[in-house]
mmCIF file of C-alpha atoms and ligand atoms in Angstrom:
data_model
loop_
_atom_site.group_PDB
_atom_site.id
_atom_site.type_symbol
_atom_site.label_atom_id
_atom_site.label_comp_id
_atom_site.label_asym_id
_atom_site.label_seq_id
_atom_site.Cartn_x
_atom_site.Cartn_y
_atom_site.Cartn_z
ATOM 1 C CA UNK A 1 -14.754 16.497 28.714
ATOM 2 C CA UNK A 2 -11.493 17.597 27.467
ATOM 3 C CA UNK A 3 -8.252 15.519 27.584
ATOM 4 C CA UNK A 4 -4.769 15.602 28.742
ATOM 5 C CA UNK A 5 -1.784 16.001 26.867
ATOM 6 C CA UNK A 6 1.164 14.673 28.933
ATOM 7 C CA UNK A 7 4.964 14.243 26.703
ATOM 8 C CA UNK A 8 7.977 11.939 26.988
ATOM 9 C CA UNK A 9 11.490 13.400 26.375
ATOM 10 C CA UNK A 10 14.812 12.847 26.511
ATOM 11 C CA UNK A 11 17.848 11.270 24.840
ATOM 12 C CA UNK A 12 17.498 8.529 23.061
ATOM 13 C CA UNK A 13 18.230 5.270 24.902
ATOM 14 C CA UNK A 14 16.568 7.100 28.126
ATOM 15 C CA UNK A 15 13.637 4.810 27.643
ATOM 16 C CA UNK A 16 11.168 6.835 26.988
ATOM 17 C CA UNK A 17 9.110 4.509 24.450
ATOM 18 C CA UNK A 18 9.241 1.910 27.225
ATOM 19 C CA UNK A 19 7.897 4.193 29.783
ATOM 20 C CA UNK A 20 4.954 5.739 27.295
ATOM 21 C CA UNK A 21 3.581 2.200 27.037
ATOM 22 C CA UNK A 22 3.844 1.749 31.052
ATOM 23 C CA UNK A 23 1.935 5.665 31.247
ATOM 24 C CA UNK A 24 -0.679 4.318 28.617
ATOM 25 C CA UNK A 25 -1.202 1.232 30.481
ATOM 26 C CA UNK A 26 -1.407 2.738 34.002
ATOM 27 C CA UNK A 27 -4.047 5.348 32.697
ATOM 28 C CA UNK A 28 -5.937 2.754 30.199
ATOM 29 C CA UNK A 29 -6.201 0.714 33.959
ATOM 30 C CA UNK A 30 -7.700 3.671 35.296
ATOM 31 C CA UNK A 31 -10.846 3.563 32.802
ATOM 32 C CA UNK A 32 -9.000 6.816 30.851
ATOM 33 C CA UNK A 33 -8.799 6.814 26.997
ATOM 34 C CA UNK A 34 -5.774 7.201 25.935
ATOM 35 C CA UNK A 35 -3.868 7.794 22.398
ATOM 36 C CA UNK A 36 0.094 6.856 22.441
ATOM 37 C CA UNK A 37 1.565 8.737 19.564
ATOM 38 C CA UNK A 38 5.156 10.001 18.771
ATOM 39 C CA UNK A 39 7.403 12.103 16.723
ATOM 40 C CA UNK A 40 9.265 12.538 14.295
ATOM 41 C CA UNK A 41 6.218 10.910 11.707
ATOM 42 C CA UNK A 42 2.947 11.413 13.985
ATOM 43 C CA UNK A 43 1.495 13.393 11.747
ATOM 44 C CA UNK A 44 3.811 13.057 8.571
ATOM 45 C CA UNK A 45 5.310 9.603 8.904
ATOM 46 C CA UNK A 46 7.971 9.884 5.836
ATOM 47 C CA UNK A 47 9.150 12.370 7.312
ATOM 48 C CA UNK A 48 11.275 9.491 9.837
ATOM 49 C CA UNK A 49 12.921 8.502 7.076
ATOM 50 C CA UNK A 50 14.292 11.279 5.702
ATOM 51 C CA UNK A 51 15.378 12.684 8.854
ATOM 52 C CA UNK A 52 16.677 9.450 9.834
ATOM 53 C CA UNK A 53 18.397 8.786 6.066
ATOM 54 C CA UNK A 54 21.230 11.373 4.997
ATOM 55 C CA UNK A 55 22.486 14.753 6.878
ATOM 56 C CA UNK A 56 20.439 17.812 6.434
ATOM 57 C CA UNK A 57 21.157 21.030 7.063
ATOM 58 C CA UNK A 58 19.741 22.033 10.557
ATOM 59 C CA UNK A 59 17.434 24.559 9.566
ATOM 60 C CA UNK A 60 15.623 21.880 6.706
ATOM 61 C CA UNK A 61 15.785 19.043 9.625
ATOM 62 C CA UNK A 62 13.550 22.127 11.595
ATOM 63 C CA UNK A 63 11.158 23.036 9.095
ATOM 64 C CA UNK A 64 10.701 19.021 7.869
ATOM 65 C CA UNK A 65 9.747 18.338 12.030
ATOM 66 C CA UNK A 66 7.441 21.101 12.162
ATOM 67 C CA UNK A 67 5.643 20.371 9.288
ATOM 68 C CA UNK A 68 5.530 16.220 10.885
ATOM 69 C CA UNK A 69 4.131 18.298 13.888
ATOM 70 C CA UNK A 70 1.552 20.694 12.185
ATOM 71 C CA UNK A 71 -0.168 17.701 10.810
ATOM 72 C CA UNK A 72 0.410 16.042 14.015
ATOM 73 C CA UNK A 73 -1.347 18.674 16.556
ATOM 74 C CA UNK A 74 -4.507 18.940 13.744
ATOM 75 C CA UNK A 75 -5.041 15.559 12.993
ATOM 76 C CA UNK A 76 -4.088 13.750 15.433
ATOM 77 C CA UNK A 77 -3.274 15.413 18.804
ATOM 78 C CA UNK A 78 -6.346 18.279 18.783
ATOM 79 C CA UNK A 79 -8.980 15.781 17.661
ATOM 80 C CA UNK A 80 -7.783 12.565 20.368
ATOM 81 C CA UNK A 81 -8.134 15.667 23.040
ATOM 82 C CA UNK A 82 -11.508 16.910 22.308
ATOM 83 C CA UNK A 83 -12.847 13.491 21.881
ATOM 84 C CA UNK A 84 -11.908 12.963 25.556
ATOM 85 C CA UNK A 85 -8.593 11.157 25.287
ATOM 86 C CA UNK A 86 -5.284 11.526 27.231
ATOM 87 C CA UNK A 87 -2.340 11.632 24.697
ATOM 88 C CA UNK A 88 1.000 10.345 25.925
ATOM 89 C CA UNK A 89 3.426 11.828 23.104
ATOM 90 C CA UNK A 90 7.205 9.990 23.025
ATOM 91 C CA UNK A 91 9.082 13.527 21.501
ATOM 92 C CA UNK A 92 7.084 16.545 20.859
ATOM 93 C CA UNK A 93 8.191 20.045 20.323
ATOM 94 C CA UNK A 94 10.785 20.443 23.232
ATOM 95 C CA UNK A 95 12.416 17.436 21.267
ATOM 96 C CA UNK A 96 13.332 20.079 18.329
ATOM 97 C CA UNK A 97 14.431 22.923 20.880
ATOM 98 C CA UNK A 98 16.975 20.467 22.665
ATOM 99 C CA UNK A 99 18.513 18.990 19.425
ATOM 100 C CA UNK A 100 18.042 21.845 16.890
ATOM 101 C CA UNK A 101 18.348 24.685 19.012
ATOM 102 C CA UNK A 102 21.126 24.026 21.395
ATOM 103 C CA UNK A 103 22.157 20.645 19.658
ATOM 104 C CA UNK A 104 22.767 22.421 16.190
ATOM 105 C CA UNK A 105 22.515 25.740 17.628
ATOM 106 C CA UNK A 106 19.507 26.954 15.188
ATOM 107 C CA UNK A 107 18.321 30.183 17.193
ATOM 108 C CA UNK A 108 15.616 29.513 19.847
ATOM 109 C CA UNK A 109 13.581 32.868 18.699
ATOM 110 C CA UNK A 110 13.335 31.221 15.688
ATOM 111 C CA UNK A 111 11.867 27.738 16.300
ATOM 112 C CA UNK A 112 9.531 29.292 18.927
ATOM 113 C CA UNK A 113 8.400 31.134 16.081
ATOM 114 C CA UNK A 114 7.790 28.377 13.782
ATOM 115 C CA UNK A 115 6.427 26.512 16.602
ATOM 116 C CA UNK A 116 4.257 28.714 17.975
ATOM 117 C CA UNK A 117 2.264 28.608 14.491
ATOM 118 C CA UNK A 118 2.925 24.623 13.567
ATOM 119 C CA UNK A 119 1.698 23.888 16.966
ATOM 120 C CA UNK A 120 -1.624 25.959 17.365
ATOM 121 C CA UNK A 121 0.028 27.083 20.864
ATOM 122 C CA UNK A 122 -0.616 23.588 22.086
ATOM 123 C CA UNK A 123 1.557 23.116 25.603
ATOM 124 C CA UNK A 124 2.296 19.843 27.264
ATOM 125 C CA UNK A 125 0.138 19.881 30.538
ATOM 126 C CA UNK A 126 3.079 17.866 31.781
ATOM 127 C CA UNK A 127 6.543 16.720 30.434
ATOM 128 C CA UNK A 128 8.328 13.677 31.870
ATOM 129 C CA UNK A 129 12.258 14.550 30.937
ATOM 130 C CA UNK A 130 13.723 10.789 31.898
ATOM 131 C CA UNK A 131 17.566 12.708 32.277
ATOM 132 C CA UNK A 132 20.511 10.600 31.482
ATOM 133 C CA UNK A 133 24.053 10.887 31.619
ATOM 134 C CA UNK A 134 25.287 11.219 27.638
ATOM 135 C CA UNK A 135 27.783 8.666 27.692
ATOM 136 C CA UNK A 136 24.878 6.583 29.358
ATOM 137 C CA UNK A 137 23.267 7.311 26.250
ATOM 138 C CA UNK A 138 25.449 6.738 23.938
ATOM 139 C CA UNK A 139 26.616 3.017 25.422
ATOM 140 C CA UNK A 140 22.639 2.158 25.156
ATOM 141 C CA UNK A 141 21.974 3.268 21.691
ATOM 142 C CA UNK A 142 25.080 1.402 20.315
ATOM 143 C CA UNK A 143 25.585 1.115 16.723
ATOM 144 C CA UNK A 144 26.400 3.567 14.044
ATOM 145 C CA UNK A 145 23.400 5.215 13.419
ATOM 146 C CA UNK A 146 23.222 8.664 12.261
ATOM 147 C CA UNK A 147 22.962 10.063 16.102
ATOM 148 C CA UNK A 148 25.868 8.432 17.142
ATOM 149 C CA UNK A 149 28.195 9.666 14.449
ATOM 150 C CA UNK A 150 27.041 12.967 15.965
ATOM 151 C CA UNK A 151 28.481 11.855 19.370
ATOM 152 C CA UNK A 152 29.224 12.776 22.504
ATOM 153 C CA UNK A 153 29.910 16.740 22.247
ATOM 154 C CA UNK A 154 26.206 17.231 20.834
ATOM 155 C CA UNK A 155 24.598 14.455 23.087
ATOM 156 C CA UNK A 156 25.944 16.626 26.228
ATOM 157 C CA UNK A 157 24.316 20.421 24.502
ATOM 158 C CA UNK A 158 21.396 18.637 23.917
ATOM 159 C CA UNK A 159 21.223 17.328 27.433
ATOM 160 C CA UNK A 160 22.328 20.396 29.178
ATOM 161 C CA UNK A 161 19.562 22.033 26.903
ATOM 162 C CA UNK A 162 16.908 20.114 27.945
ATOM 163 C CA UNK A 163 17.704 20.317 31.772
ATOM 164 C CA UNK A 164 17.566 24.257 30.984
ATOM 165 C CA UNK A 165 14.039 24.167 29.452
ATOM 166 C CA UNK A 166 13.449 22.155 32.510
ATOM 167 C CA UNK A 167 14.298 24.944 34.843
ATOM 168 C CA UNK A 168 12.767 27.793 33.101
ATOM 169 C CA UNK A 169 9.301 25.809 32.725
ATOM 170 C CA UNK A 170 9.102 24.066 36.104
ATOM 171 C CA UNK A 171 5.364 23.479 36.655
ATOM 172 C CA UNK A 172 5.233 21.884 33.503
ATOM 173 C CA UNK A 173 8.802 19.968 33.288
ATOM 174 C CA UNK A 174 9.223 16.625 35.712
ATOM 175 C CA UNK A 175 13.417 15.619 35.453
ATOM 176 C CA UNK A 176 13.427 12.039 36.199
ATOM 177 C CA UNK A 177 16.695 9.997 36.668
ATOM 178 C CA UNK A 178 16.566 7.482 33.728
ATOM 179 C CA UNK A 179 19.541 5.646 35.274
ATOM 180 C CA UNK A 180 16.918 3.969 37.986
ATOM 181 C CA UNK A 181 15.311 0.792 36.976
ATOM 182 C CA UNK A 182 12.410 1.023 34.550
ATOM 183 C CA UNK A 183 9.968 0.140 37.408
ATOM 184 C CA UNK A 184 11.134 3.268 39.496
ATOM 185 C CA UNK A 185 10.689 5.333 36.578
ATOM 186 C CA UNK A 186 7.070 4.589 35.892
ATOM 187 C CA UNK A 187 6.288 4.632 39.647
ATOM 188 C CA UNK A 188 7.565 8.348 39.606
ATOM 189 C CA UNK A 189 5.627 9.479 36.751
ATOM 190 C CA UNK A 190 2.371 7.866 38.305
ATOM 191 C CA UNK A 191 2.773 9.485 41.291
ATOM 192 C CA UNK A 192 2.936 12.717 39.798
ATOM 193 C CA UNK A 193 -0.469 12.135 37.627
ATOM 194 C CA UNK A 194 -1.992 10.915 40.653
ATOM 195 C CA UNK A 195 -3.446 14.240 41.443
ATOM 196 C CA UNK A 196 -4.666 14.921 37.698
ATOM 197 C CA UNK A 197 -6.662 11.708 37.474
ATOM 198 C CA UNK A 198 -10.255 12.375 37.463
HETATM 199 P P1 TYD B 1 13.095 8.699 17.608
HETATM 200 O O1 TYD B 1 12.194 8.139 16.582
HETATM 201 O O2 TYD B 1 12.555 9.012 18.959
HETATM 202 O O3 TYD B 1 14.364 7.780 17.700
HETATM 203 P P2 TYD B 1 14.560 6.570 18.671
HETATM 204 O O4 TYD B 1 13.376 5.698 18.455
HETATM 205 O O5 TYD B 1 15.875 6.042 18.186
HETATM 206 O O6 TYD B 1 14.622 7.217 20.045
HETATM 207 O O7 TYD B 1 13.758 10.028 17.076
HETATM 208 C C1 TYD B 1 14.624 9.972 16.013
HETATM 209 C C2 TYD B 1 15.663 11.018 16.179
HETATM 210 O O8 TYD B 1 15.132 12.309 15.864
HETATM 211 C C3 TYD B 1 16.217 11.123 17.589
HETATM 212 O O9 TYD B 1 17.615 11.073 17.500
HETATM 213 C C4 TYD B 1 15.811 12.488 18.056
HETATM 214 C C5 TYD B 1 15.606 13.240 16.782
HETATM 215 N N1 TYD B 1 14.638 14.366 16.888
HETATM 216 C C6 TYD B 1 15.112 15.662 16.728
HETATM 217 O O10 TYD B 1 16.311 15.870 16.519
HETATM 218 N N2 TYD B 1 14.229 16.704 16.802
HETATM 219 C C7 TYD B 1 12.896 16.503 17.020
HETATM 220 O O11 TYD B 1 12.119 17.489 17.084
HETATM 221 C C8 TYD B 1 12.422 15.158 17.176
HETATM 222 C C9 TYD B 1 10.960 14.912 17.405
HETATM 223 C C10 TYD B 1 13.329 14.115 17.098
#
């Protein structure tokens, strides 16, 4: 039997790494195999540190995650789904449309595109968007890294982008308020695999 292929997104300090362990853990429980996985660097992991290390233009930060994802969906995602697994991804392609494409503004047409060949087509059955308040965001992540020097004017088009892809895929998108405690969070997103579960 096939798997599922459920995603985390969001901003980051939305808790979404905490909250794929709770979904592996509640489906593991459940006598499910399950692969936890994540981008950037699931499929190619240097490519974390070079998107992490110095700016790039927006359109080589696109091309570097979709190559991290090609490898990604065919060696890792694909094969854990026809074995039978459930993969829980923390960031897959909706990820690159909410920072690239309305965070940097790279043309949606285009990374669809791009994606639509790096990814084989392969769609979420569901994504979990934990939503969060960008200063919320920023006051968790804290500390001078590279996302934070980007601040507050990106953090908001990259939220307001992903609450857009929310709307226009609704069957697939579940917005979750990431300001609840972690506890209410994973409750949510159990409830809503409840019906899935075999
Ligand atoms: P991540 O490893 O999730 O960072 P953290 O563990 O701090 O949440 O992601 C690193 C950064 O890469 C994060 O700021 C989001 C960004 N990112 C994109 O801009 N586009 C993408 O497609 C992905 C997968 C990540």
């Amino acid at each position: 039997m096939a798997g599922l292929f459920l995603t985390l997104e969001g901003l980051d300090g939305a808790g979404k790494s905490t909250q794929a362990r709770l979904l592996a853990a509640f489906l593991e429980a459940r006598g499910l195999k399950v692969v936890l996985t994540h981008e950037p660097g699931g499929g190619l992991p240097k490519v974390r540190e070079l998107l992490l290390g110095k700016e790039l233009s927006p359109e080589a930060e696109y091309l570097l995650l979709s190559a991290d994802r090609a490898e990604h969906v065919r060696q890792v995602i694909l094969p854990s789904l026809e074995a039978g697994a459930w993969v829980v991804s923390d960031r897959y392609l909706d990820s690159s449309l909410a920072y690239q494409g309305f965070g940097r503004g790279l043309p949606l047409p285009w990374l669809l595109a791009v994606a639509r060949e790096a990814t084989l087509g392969l769609t979420p059955r569901l994504t979990f968007l934990l939503d969060l308040p960008p200063e919320e965001a920023l006051g968790r992540v804290g500390g001078g890294d590279r996302l934070e020097r980007a601040g507050l004017p990106f953090f908001r088009r990259v939220r307001e982008g992903y609450l857009r892809l929310a709307e226009g895929e609704p069957h697939r998108f579940v917005v979750l308020d990431a300001r609840q405690a972690v506890e209410g969070v994973a409750r949510a997103i159990q409830a809503h695999l409840l019906p899935l579960l075999p």
